Short mmCIF file of C-alpha atoms in Angstrom, two decimals:
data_model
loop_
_atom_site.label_atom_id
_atom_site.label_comp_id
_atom_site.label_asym_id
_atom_site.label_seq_id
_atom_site.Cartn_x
_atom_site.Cartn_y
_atom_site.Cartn_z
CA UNK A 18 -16.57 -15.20 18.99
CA UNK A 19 -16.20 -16.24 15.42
CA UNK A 20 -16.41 -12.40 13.98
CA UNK A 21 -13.47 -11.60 17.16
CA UNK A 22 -11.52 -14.16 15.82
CA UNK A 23 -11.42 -13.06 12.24
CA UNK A 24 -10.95 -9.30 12.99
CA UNK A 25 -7.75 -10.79 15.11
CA UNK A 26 -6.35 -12.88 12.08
CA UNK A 27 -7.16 -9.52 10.01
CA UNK A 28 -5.09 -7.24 12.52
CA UNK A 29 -2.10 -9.95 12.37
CA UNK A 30 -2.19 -10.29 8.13
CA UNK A 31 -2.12 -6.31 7.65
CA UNK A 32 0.75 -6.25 10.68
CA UNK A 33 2.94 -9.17 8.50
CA UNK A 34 2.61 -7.37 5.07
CA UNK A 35 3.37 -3.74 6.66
CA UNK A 36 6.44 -5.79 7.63
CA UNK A 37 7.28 -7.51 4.03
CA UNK A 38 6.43 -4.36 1.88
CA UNK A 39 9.13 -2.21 3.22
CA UNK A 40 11.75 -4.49 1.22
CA UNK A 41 9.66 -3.82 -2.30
CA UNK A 42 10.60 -0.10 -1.63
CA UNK A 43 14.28 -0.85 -1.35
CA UNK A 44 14.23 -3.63 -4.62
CA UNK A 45 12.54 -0.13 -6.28
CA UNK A 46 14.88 2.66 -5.07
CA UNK A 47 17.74 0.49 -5.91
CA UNK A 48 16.99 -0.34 -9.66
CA UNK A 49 15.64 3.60 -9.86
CA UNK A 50 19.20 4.65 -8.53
CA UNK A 51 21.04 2.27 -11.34
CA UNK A 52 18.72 4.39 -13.58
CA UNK A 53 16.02 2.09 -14.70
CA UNK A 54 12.51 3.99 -15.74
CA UNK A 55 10.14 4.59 -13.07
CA UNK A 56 7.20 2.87 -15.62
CA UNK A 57 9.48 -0.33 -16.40
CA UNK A 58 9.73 -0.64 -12.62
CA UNK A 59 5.88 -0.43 -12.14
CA UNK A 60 5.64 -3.34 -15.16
CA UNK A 61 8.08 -5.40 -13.10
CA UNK A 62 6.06 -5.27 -10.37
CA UNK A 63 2.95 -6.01 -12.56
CA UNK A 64 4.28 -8.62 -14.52
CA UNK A 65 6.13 -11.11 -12.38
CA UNK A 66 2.81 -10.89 -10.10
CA UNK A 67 0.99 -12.40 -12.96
CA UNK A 68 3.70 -15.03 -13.09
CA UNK A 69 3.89 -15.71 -9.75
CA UNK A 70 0.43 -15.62 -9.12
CA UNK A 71 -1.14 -17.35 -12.38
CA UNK A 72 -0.67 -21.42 -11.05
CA UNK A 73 -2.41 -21.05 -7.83
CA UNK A 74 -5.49 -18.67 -9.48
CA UNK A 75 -5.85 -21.58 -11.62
CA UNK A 76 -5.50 -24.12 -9.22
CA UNK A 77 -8.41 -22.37 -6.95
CA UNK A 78 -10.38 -20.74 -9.41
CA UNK A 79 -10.00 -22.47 -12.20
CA UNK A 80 -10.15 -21.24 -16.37
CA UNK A 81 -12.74 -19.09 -14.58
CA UNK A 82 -10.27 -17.65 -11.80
CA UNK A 83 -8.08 -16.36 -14.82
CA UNK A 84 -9.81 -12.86 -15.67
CA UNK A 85 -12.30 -11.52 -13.17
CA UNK A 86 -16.02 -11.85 -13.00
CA UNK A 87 -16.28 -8.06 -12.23
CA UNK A 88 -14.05 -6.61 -14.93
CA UNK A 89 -14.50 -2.79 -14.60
CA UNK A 90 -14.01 -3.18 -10.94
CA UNK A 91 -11.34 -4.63 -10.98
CA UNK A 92 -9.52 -2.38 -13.71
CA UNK A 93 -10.41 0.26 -11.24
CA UNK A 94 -9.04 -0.91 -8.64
CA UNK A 95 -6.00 -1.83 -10.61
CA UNK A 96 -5.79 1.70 -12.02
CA UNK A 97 -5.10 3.03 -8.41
CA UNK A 98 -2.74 0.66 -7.48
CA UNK A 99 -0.59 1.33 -10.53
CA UNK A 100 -0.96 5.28 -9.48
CA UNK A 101 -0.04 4.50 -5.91
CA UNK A 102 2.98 2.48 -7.02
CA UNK A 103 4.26 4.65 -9.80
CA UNK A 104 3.72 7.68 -7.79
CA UNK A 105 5.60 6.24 -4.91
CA UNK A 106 8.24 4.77 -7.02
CA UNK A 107 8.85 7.83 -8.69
CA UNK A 108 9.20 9.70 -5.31
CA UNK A 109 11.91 7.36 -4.13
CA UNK A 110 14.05 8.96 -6.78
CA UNK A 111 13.70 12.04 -4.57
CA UNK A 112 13.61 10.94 -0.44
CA UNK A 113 14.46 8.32 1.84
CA UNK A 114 12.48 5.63 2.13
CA UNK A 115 11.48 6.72 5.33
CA UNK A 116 10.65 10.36 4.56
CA UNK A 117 8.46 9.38 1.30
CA UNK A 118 6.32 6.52 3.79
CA UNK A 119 6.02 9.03 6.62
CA UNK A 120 4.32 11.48 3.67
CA UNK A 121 2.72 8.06 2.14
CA UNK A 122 1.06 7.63 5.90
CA UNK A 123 -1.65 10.13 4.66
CA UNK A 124 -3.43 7.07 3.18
CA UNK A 125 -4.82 5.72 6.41
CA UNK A 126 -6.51 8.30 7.37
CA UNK A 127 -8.16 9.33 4.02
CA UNK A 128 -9.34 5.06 4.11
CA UNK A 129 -10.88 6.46 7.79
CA UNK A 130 -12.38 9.47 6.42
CA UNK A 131 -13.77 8.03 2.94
CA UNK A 132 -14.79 4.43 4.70
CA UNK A 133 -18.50 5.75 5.18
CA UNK A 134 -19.18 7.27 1.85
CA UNK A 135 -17.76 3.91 0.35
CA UNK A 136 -18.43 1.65 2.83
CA UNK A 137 -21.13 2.70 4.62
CA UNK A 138 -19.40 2.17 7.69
CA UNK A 139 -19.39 4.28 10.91
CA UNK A 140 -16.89 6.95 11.83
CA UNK A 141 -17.86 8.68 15.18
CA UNK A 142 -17.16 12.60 15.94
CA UNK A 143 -13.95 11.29 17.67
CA UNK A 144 -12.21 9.31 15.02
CA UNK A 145 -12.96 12.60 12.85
CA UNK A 146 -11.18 14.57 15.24
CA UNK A 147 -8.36 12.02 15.48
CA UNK A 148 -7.88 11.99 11.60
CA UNK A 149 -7.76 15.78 11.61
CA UNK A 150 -4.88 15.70 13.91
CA UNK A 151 -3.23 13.37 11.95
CA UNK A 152 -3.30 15.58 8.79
CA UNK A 153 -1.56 18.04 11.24
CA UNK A 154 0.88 14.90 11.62
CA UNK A 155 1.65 14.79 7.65
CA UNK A 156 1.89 18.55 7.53
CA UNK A 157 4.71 18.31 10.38
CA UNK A 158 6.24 16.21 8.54
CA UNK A 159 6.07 18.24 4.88
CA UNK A 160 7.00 21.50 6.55
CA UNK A 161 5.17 23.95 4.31
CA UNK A 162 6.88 27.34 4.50
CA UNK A 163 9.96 25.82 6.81
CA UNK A 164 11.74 24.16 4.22
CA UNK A 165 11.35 23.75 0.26
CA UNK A 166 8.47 21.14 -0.75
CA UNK A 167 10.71 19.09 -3.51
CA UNK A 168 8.58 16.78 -6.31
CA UNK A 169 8.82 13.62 -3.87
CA UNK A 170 6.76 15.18 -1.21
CA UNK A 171 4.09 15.77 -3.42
CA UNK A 172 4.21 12.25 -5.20
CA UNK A 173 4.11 10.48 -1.93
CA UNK A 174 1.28 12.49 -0.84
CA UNK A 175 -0.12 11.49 -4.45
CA UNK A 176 0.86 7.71 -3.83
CA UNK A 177 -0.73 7.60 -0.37
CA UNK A 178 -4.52 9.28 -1.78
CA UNK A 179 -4.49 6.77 -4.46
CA UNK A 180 -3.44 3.42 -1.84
CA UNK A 181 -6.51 4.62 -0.08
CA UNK A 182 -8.65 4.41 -2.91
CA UNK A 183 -7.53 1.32 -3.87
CA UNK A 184 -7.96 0.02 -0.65
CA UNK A 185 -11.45 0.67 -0.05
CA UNK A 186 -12.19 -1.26 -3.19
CA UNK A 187 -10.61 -3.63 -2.18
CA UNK A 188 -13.11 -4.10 0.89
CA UNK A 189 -16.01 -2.81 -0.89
CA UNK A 190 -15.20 -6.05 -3.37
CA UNK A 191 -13.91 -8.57 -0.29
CA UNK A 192 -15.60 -11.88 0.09
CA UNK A 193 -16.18 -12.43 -3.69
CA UNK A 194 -13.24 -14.20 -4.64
CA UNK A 195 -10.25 -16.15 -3.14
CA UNK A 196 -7.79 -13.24 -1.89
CA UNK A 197 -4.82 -15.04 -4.19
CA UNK A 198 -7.32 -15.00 -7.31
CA UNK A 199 -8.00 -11.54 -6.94
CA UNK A 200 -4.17 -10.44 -6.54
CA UNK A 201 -3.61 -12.57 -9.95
CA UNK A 202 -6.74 -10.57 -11.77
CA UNK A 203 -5.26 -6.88 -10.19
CA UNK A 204 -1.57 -7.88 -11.46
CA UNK A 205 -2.64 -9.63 -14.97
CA UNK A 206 -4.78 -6.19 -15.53
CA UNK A 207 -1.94 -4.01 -14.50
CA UNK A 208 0.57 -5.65 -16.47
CA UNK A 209 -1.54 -5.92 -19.73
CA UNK A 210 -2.08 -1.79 -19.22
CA UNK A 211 1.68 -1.16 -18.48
CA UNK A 212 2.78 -3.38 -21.35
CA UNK A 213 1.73 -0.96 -23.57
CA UNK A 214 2.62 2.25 -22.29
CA UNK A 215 6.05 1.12 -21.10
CA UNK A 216 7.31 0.23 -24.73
CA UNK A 217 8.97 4.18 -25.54
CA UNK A 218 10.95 3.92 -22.56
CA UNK A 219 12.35 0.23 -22.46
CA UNK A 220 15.51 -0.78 -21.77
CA UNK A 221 17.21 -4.24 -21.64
CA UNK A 222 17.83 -5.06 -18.21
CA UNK A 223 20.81 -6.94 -17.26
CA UNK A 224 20.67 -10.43 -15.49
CA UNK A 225 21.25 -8.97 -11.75
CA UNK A 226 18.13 -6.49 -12.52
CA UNK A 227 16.47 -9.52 -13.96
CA UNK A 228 16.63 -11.21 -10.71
CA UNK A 229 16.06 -7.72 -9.04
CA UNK A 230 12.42 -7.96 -10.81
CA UNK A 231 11.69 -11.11 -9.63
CA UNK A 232 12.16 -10.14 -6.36
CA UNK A 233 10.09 -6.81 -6.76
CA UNK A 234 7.14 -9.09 -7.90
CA UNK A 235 7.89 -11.58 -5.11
CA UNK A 236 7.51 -9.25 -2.46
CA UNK A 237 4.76 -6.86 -3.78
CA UNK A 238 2.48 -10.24 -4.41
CA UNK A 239 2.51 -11.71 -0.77
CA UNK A 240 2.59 -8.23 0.69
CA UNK A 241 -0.43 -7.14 -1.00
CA UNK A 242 -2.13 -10.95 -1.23
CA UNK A 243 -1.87 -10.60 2.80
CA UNK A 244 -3.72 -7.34 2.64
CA UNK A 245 -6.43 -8.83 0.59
CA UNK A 246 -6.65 -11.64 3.38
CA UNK A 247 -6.70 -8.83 6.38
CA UNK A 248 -9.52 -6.99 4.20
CA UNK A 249 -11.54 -10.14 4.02
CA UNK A 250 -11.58 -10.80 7.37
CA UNK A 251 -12.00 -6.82 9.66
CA UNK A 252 -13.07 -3.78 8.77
CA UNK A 253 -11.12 -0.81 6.88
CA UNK A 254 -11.56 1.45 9.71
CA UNK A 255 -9.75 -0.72 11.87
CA UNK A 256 -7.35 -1.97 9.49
CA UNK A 257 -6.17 1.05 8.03
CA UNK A 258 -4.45 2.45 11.26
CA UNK A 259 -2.19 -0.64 11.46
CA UNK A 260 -0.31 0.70 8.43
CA UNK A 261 1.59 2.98 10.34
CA UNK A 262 3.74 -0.03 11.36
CA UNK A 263 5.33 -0.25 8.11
CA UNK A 264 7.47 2.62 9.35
CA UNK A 265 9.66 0.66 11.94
CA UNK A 266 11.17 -1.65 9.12
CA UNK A 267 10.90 1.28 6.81
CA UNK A 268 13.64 3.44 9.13
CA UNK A 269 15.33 -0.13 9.18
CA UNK A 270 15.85 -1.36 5.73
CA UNK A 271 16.23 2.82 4.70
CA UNK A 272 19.14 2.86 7.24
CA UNK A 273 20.74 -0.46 6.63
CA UNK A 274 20.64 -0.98 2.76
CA UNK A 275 21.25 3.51 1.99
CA UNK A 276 22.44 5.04 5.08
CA UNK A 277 19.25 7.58 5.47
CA UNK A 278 17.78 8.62 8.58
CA UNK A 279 14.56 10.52 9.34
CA UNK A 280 15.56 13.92 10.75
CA UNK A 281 13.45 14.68 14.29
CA UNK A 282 10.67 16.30 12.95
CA UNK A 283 9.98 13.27 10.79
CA UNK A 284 9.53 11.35 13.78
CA UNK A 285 7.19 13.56 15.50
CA UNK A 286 4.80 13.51 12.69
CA UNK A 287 5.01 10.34 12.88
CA UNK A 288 4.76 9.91 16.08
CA UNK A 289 1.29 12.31 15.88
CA UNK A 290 0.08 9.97 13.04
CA UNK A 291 0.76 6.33 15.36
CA UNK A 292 -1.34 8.33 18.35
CA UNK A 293 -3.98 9.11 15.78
CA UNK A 294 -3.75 5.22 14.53
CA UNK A 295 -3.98 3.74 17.43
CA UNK A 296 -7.02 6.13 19.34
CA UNK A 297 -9.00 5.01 15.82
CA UNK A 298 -8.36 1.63 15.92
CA UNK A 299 -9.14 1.78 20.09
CA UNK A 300 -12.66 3.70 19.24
CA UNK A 301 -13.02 0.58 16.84
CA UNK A 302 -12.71 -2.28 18.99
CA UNK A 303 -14.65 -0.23 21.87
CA UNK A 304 -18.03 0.24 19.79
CA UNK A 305 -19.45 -2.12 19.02
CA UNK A 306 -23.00 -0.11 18.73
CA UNK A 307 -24.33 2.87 16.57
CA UNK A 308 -22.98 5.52 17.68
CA UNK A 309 -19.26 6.52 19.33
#
């Protein structure tokens, strides 16, 4: 009872940051479009998590809580989320909101597919053949040979390999500290590496992009402190299907703050990669023995 309860509260964390995270993407395309650097965005995002998060890591954790007991782990870790975000960033200069997640929606399933060399967990013969139709989803969605494959395909498909990665460390290191301590120690090691490799492309940002960072690191912290929480609490085969939700607000916030809209095919990947989702996540909750 106490194991169904927590895989619930897991399913409703990762379902209320797929909903939050969709507004860090339009704080990013919109201080990409008044032509700040891609990297100065990703130290934004870095550094006012620190900030943010550095009083309540203390409070829980302690002078301890302030730089993590498992440091090359956590750099690790760190180093993918920094790909994920620049990568993702960076493609944003290129597509819609929409288009770049519905490319970025490859990360799920490689969480699926990697989850037992990582995790050791199980993955069945079915939920193999479900994440093989969902590649077929992202390549509906790419259009290979049907239309020109511009740089932002190919960093979003970048972005959503290294999420995945990052997110299976994430559960592979879940349980070991308070979920708000480890989303200070991922954004202070972030932010110290961007520091220094943002310095050649700085420039002074004005008080409105100011305030424009602060609400970058806002929303990235709680998004991704919630996904911590949903990782401590179910399984990554179960959770990773669930972030094909983040589309609905994606279409939303692309539509309402820029104007774009997903052309059809877009939504039939996407629609391929929800099926895929949600007959993984269905296999998951259904076995609850050794083999599917």
């Amino acid at each position: 009872m106490e194991q169904g309860r927590g895989t619930l509260a897991g399913i409703g964390l990762m379902l209320a940051a797929m909903a939050v995270l969709p507004f860090l993407d339009v704080v990013a395309k919109t201080l990409g479009q008044q032509g700040m650097p891609i990297l100065q965005i990703v130290w934004a995002r870095m550094a006012m998590g620190t900030l943010m998060t550095a009083p309540f890591a203390a409070r829980i954790g302690g002078m301890r809580g302030l730089w993590p007991s498992r440091p090359g782990m956590h750099a690790l870790r760190t180093a993918f989320l920094i790909g994920a975000t620049f990568c993702f960033f960076f493609a944003l200069k290129f597509l819609p909101i929409a288009d770049a997640l519905a490319i970025f929606f490859v990360q799920p399933l490689v969480v699926t597919a990697l989850s037992p060399l990582v995790l050791g967990e199980r993955v069945g013969p079915r939920r193999w053949a479900a994440v093989a139709v969902g590649f077929i989803g992202t390549l509906v969605i790419i259009r290979p040979g049907f239309q020109a494959v511009n740089p932002g395909m190919l960093l979003a498909l970048a972005a959503g390999t290294s999420l995945a990665l990052y997110m299976l460390i994430t559960r592979r290191m879940a349980g070991r500290d308070h979920a708000m301590v480890t989303t200070f120690q991922t954004s202070l090691i972030g932010a110290i590496a961007v520091s220094l490799a943002v310095i050649p492309v700085w420039q002074a940002p004005t008080p409105a992009q100011w305030a424009l960072f602060l609400a970058l690191g806002f929303v990235a912290t709680f998004g991704h402190y919630l996904i911590v929480m949903a990782y401590d609490r179910a399984e990554a085969s179960l959770l990773a299907p669930l972030a094909y939700t983040e589309m609905i607000m994606a279409v939303a916030v692309g539509w309402w703050f820029f104007g774009d809209f997903p052309d059809l095919w877009t939504f039939v990947g996407v629609g391929i990669l929800m099926a895929c989702a949600l007959y993984i996540s269905a296999r998951e909750r259904a076995v609850t023995k050794p083999a599917e």
